[in-house]
Coordinates of C-alpha atoms in Angstrom, one line a residue:
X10 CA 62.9 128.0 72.8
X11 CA 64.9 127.9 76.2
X12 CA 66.3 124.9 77.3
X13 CA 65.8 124.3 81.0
X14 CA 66.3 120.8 82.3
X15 CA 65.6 120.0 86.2
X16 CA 64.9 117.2 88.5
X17 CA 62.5 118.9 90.8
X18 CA 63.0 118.7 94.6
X19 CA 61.4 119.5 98.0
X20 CA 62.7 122.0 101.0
X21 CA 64.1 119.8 103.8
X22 CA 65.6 120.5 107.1
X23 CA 68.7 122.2 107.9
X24 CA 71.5 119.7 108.0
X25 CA 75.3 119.8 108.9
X26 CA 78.3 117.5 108.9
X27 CA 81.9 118.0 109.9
X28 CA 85.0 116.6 108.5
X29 CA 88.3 114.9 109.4
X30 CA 89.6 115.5 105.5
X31 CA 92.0 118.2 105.5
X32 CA 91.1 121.6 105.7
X33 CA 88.2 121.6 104.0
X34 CA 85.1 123.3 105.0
X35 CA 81.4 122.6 104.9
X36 CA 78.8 124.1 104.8
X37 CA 75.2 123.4 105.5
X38 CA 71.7 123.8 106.4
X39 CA 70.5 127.7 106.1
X40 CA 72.6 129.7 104.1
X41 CA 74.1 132.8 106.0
X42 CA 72.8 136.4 104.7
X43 CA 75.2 138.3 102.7
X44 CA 77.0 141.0 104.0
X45 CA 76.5 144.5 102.4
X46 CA 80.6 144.2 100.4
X47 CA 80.0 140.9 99.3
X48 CA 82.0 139.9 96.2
X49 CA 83.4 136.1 95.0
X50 CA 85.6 133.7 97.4
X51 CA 87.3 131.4 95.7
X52 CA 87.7 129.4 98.5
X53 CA 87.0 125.5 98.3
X54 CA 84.4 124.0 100.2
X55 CA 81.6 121.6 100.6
X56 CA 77.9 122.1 100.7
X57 CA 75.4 119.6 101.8
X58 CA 72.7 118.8 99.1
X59 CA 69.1 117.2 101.0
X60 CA 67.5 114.3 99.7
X61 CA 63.8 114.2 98.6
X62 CA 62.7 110.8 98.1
X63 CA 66.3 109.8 96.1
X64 CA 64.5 111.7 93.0
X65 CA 65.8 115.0 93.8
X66 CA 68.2 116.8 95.8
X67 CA 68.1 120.6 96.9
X68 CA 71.2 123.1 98.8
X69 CA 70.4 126.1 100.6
X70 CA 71.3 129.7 98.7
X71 CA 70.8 132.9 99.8
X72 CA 69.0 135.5 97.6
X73 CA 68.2 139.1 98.7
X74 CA 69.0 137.7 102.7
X75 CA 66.1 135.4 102.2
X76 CA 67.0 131.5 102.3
X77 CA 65.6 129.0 99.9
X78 CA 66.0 125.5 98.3
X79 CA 67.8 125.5 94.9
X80 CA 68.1 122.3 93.0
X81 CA 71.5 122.2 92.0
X82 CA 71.1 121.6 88.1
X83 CA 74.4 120.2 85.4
X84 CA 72.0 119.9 82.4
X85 CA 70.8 123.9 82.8
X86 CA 72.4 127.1 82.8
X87 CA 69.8 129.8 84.3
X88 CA 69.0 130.5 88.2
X89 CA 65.2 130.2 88.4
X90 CA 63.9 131.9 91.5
X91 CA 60.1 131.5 92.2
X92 CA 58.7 134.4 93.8
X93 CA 55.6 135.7 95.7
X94 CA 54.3 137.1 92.2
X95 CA 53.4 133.9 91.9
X96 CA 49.8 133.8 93.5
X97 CA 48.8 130.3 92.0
X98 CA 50.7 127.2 91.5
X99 CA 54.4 128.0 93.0
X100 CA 54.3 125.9 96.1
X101 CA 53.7 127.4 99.5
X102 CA 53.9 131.4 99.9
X103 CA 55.6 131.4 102.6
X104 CA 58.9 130.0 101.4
X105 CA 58.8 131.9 98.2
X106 CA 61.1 134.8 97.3
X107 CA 60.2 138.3 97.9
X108 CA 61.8 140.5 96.1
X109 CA 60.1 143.7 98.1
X110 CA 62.3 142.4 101.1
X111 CA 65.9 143.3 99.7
X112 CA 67.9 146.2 99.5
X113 CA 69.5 145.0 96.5
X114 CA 66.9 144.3 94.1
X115 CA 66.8 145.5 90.5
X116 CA 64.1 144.8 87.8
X117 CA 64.7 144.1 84.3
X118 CA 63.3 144.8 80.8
X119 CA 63.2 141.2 79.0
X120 CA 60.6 138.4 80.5
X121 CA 61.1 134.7 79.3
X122 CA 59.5 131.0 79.6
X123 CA 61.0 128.0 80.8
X124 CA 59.1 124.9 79.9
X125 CA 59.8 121.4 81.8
X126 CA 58.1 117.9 81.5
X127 CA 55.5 119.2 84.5
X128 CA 54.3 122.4 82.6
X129 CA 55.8 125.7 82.0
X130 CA 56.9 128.9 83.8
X131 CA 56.5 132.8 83.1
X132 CA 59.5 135.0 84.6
X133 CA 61.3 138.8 84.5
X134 CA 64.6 139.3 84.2
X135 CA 65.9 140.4 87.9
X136 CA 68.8 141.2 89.6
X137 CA 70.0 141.3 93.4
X138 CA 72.5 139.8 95.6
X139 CA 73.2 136.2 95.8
X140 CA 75.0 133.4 98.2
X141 CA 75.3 129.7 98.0
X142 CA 78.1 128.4 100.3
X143 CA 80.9 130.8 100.8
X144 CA 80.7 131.8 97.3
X145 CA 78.8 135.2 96.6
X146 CA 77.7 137.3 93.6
X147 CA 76.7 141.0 94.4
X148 CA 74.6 141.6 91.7
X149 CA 73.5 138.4 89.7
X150 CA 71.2 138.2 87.1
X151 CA 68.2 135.6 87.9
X152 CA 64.7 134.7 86.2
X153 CA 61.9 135.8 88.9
X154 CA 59.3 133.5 88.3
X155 CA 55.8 135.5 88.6
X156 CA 53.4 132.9 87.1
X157 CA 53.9 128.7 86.9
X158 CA 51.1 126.0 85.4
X159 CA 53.2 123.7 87.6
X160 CA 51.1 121.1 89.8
X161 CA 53.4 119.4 91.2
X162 CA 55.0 122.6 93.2
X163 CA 52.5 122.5 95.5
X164 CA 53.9 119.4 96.9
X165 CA 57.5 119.8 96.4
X166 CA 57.5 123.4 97.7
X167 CA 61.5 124.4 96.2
X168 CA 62.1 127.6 95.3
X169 CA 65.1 127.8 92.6
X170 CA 66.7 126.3 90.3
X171 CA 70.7 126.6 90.1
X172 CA 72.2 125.9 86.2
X173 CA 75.5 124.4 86.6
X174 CA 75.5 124.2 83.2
X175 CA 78.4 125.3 80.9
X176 CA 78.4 129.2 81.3
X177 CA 79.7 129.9 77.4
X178 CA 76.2 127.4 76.8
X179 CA 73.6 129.6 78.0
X180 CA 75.0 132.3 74.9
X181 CA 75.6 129.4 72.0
X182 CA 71.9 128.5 72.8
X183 CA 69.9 131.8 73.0
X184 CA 71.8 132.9 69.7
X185 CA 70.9 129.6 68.2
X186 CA 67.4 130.4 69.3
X187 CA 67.6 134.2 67.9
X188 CA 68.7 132.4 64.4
X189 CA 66.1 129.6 64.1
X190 CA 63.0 132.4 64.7
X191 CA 64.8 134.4 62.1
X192 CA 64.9 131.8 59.9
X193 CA 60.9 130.9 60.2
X194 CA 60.3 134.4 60.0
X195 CA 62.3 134.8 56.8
X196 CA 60.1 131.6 55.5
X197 CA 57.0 133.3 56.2
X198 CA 57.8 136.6 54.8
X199 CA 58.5 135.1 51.4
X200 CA 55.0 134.4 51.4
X201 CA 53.1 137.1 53.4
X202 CA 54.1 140.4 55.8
X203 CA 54.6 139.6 58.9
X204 CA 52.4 140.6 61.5
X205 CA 52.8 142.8 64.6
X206 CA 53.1 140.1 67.1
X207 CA 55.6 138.2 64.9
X208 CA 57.7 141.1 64.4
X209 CA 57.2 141.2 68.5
X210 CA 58.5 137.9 68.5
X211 CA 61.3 138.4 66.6
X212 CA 62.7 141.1 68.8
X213 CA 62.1 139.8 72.2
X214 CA 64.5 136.5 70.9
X215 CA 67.2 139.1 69.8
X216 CA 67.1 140.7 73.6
X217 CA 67.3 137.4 74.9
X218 CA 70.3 136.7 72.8
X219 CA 72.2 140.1 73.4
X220 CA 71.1 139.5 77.5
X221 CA 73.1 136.3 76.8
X222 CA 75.9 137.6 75.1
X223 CA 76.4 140.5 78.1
X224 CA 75.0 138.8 81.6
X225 CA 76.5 136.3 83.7
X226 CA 75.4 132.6 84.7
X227 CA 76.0 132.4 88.8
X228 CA 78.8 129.6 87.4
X229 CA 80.3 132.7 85.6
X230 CA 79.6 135.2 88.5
X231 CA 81.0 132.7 91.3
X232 CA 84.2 132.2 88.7
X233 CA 84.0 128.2 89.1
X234 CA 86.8 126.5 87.5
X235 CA 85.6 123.4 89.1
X236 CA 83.6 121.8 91.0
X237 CA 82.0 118.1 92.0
X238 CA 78.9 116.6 92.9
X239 CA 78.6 113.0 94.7
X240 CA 75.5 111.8 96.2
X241 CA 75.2 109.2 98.9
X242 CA 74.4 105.7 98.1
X243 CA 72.1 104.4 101.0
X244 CA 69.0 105.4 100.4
X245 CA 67.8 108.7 101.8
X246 CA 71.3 110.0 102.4
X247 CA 72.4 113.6 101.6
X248 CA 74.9 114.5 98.9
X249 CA 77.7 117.1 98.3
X250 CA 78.6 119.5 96.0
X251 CA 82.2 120.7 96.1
X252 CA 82.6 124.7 95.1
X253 CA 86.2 125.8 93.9
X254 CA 87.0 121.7 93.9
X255 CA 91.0 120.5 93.0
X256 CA 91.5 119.6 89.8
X257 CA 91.9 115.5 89.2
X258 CA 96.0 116.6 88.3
X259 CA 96.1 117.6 92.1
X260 CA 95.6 114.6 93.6
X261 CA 97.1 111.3 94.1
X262 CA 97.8 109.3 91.0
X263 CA 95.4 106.4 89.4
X264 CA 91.9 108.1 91.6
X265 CA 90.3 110.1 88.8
X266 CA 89.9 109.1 85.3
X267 CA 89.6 112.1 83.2
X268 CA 87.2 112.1 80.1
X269 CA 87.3 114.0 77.2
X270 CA 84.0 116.2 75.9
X271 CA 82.2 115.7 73.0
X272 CA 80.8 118.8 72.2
X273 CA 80.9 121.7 74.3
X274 CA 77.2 122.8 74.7
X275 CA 76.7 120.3 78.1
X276 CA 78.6 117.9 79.9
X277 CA 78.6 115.2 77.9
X278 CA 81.0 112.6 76.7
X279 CA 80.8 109.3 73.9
X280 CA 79.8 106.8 75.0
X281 CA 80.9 102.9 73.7
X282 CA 80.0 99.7 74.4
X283 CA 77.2 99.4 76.9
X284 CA 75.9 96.2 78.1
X285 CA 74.9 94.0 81.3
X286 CA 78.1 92.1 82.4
X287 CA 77.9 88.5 83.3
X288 CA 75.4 86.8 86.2
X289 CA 77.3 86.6 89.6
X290 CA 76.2 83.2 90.2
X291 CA 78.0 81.8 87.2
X292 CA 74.4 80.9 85.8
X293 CA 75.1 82.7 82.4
X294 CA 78.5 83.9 81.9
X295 CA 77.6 86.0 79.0
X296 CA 77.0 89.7 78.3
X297 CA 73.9 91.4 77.4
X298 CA 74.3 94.4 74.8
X299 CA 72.7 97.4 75.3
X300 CA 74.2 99.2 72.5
X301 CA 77.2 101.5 71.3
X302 CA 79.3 99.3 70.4
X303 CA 79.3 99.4 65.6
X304 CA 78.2 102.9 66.2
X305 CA 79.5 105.7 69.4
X306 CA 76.4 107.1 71.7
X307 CA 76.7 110.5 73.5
X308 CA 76.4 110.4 77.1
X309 CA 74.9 113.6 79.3
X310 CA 75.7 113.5 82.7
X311 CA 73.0 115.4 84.4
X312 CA 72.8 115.8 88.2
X313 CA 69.3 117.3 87.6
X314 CA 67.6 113.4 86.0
X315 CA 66.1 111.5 88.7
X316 CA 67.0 108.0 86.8
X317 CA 69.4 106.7 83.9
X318 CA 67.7 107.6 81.2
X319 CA 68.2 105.2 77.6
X320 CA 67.2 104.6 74.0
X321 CA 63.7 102.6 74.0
X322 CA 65.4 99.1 72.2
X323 CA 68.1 99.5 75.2
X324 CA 65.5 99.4 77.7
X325 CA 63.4 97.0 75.8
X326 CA 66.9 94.6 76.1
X327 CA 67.3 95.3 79.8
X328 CA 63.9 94.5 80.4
X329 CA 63.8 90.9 78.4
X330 CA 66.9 90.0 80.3
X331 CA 65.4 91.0 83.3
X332 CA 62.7 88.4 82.4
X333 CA 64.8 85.8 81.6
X334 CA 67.1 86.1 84.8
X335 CA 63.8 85.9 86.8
X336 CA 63.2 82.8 85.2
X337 CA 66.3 81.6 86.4
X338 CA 66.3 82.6 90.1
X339 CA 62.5 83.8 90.9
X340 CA 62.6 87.5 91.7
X341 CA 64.6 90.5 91.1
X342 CA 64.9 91.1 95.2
X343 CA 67.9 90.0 96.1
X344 CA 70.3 92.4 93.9
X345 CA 73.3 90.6 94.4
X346 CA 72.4 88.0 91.5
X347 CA 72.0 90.5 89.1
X348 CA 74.8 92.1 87.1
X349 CA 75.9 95.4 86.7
X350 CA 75.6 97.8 84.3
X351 CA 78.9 98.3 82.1
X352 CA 79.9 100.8 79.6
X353 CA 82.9 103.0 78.7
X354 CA 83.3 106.7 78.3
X355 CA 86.8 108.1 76.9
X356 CA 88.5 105.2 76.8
X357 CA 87.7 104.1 80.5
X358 CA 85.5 101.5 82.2
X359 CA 82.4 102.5 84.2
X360 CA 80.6 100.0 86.3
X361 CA 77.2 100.9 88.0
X362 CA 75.7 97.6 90.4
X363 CA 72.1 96.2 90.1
X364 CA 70.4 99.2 92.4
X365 CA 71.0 102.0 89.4
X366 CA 68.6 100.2 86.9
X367 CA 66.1 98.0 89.3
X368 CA 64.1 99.2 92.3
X369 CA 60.9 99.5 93.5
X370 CA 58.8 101.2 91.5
X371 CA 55.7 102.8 92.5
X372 CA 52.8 105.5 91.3
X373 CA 49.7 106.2 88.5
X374 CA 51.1 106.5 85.0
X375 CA 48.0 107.9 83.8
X376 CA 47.9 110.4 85.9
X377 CA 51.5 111.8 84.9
X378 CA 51.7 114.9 82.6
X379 CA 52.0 113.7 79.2
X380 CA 55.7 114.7 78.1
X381 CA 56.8 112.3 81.0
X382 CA 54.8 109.4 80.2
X383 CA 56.5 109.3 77.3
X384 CA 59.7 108.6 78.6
X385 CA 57.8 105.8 80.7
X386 CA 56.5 103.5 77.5
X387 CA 58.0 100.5 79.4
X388 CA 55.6 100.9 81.9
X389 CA 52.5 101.5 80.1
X390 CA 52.8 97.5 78.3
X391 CA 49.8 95.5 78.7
X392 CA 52.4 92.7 79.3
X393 CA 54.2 94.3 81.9
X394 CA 53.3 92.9 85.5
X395 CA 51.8 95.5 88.3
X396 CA 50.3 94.8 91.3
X397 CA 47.8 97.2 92.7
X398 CA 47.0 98.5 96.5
X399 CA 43.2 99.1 96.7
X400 CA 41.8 101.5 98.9
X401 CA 38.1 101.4 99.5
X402 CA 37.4 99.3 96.7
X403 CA 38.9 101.6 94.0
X404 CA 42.7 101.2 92.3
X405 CA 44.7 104.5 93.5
X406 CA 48.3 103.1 93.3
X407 CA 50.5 100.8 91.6
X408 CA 53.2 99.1 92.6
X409 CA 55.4 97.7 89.3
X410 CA 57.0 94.0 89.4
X411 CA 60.7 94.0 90.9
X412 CA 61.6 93.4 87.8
X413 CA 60.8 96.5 86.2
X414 CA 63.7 98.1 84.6
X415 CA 64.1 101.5 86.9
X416 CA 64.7 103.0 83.6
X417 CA 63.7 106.3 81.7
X418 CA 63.3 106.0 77.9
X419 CA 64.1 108.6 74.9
X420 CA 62.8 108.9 71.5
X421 CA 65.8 108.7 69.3
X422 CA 66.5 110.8 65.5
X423 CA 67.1 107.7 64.1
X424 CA 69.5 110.1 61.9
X425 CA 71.7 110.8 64.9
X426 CA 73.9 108.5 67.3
X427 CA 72.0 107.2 70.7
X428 CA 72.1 109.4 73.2
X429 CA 71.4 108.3 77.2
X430 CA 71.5 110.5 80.0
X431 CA 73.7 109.3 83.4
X432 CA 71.6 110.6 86.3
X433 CA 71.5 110.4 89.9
X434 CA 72.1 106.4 89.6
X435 CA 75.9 107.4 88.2
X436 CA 76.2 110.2 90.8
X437 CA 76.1 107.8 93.8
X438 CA 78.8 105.6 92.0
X439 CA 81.0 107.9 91.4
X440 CA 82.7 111.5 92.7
X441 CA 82.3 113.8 89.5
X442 CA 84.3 116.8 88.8
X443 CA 83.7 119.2 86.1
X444 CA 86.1 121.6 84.7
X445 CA 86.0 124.5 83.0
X446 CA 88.6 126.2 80.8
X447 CA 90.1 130.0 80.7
X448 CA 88.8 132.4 79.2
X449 CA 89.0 136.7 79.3
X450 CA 85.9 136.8 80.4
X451 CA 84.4 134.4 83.0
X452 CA 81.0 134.3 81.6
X453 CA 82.6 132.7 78.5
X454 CA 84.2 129.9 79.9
X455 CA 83.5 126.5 78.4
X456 CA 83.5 123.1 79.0
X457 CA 87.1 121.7 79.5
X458 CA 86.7 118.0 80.7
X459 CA 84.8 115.9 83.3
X460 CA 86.7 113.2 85.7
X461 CA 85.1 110.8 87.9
X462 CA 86.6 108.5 91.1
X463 CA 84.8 106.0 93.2
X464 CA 82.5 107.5 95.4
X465 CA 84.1 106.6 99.3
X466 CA 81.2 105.7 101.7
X467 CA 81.8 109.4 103.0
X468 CA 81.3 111.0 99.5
X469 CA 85.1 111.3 99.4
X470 CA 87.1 110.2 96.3
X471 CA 88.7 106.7 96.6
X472 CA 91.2 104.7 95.3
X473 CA 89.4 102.9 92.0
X474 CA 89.8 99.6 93.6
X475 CA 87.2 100.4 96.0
X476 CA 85.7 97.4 97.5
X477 CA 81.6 97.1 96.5
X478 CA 79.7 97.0 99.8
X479 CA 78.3 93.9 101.2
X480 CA 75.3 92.0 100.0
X481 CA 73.7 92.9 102.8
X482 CA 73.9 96.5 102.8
X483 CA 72.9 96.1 98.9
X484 CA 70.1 94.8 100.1
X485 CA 69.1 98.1 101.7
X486 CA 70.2 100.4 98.5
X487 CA 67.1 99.5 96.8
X488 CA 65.6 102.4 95.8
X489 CA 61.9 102.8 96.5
X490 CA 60.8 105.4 93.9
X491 CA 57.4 107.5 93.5
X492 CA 57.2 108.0 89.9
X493 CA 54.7 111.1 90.1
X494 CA 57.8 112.9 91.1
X495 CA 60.4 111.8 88.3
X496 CA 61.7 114.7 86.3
X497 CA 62.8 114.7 83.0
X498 CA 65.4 117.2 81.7
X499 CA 63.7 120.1 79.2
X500 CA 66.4 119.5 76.6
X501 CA 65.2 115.5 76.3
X502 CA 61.9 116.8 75.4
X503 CA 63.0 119.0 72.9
X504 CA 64.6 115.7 71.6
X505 CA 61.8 113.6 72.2
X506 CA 59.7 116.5 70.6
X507 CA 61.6 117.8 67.7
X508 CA 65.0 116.9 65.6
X509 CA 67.5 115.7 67.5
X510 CA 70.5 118.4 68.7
X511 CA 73.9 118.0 68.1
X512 CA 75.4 117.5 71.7

């Protein structure tokens, strides 16, 4: 089945900021329309991504001359473009795509569905001229979504979904797809004749593989080598993405450690030795492990997660310590006596502070779709503490203990190594680049390596000895989070659901 894995996020206003860093130019706000010649810049350049509620994060791109939201997406490989087709349950007409409104727009022959944590989606295969930044594609092969059993897009109102993924991806796992139907169908054979609608089946899988094998992702169309994502770390603030980005050789010596890939499929890396460092008040000088250290974890950094997302005994650890520290000193308010979070990827130290797995957490699990409940299981104890805000007698919201681990959890194949996913908490630590290797043809390029500096105040890279901010301004990084809009990528579920895959 596709894989499509999003954080979902909601239209803001137009926003613009200038720079005193080089030449480098940023954009912002509404996207431009394209001119009727347009082709590919490779020209770098900055593009402001807006915040919604620090669970989601949108840019503005440019399809047909009409302006939308995208959410710009590491852990997917498709652009999803909701559309006026959609009569029912694709947020608010008048921001959605209308494909009768461009000169540029071709239909084509394959439909497909895209499930996420918050229901499912029903699109055609389109085509039609495409702009995000400076960077344009003439004629680039999107999903027009005609039909969504998707609530929660009434409220968030975006209208796309950018896959950053790994372009080569997007072919590895429709062919995969293509081979595991054949496979059941073989089974069934065996036993009985297939039916009509099997046979149906069957085929539509092989299109979907040979649309693969012959289309290009808008990575492979805007002929990204590299590019980077930081987002801000007050709360509220914007973030960047960085089109056409330098490589981490390029700049100064000792800013960017580089990371190896394990795997090639997404942008993920192993992962060792994870664990809470000591207390800052000297109260307990030991280290709390969370795992990976007898056996290596696979890390997935994916700008499209809302939280850090880890095996269930690694929150169940993080959450126990949490207990015991508020033993110690009362609360879980004041960040700056908690520790950080500590692991290493490739060789090299990552440290993320208290803010990236505490907060405020806030909302009605019951009242969350099912596939992401599960990934809340630490929320749902009868031990764990809430307090509610009543509201004409009745219990309408719940506000979790500070001391809540602001923490997704993940089923685990018990047969594979722990996997976690790095979300938007790691993105506000650090500047991320990811690279992608040559290849003859663009739309096969793979993963190459991902490098990561200290995220400056400005969402610049800076030096690794980078001084944490002040306990005071800690203070006002905790993150006040609405869990009704948490998003959980599509490819966890498919974990969560089924057999684990190899990363």
């Amino acid at each position: 089945f596709p894989r499509i894995f999003v954080c979902l996020t909601l239209a803001t206003p137009a926003l613009s900021w200038t720079s005193s860093h080089g030449h480098l130019r940023l954009t912002g706000g509404a996207a431009r329309p394209l001119p009727a010649d347009a082709t590919v810049r490779a020209e770098r350049s900055r593009q402001l991504m807006h915040n919604n509620g620090d669970v989601s994060y949108t840019i503005s791109m440019v399809v047909g001359n009409q302006t939308i939201e995208a959410v710009p997406d590491t852990g997917s490989f498709d652009l999803l473009v909701f559309s006026s087709l959609c009569k029912f349950g694709c947020g608010n007409p008048k921001w959605l795509y209308n494909h009768s409104q461009s000169l540029h727009f071709e239909h084509g022959k394959n439909y497909q569905e895209h499930a996420f944590g918050s229901g499912k989606t029903m699109s055609y295969e389109a085509y039609d001229a495409v702009r995000a930044g400076n960077l344009w594609s003439k004629r680039q092969l999107f999903w027009e979504v005609y039909s969504a059993d998707m609530p929660i897009l009434i409220d968030l109102n975006f209208q796309a979904i950018l896959g950053l993924g790994p372009p080569s991806s997007s072919i590895e796992i429709a062919v995969q797809d293509a081979w595991e139907v054949k496979e059941e169908l073989d089974s069934l054979a065996g036993a009985t004749s297939l039916s009509a609608g099997q046979t149906r089946l069957a085929t539509h899988y092989y299109e979907i593989a040979d649309l693969a094998k012959k289309a290009r992702s808008v990575a492979a169309s805007f002929q990204l080598q590299s590019f980077s994502i930081c987002l801000g770390r007050s709360v509220g603030s914007p973030g960047i993405i960085v089109w056409h980005d330098l490589h981490p050789e390029e700049r100064p010596v000792n800013v960017f450690k580089t990371v190896p890939l394990k795997g090639g499929l997404f942008w993920s890396a192993q992962l060792e030795n994870v664990a809470l460092g000591a207390l800052p008040s000297g109260q307990d000088d030991s280290k709390t492990s969370l795992g990976c250290s007898d056996v290596a974890c696979t890390a997935v950094l994916d700008s499209g997660t809302s939280l850090i997302v880890a095996p269930q005994q690694a929150v169940a650890q993080v959450n126990e310590a949490l207990t015991k520290w508020r033993a110690l000193s009362g609360n879980c308010t004041d960040l700056s006596t908690l520790p950080h979070l500590e692991f290493e990827m490739g060789g090299s130290l990552f440290r993320l502070p208290p803010e990236s797995y505490v907060g405020d957490l806030s909302g009605d699990v019951s009242k969350l779709d099912p596939d992401v409940r599960r990934f809340l299981l630490h929320l749902q104890s009868p031990n764990q503490t809430r307090l509610s805000a009543l509201q004409g007698g009745r219990d309408h919201h719940s506000v979790f203990d500070a001391c809540t681990p602001m923490l997704m959890v993940m089923d685990q194949d018990p047969s594979r190594p722990p996997q976690w996913i790095l979300g938007m908490p790691f993105f506000r630590e650090y500047y991320s680049t990811f690279s992608l290797g040559q290849a003859k043809l663009p739309w096969r390029r793979q993963a190459m390596s991902m490098s990561f500096a200290k995220a400056g105040p400005d969402c610049y890279p800076a030096d690794s000895d980078v001084q944490m901010p002040d306990e005071a301004l800690r203070q006002t990084r905790r993150m006040r989070i609405d869990i009704s809009k948490l998003r959980v990528p599509r490819w966890a579920l498919q974990e969560a659901k089924q057999k684990a895959r190899h990363l």
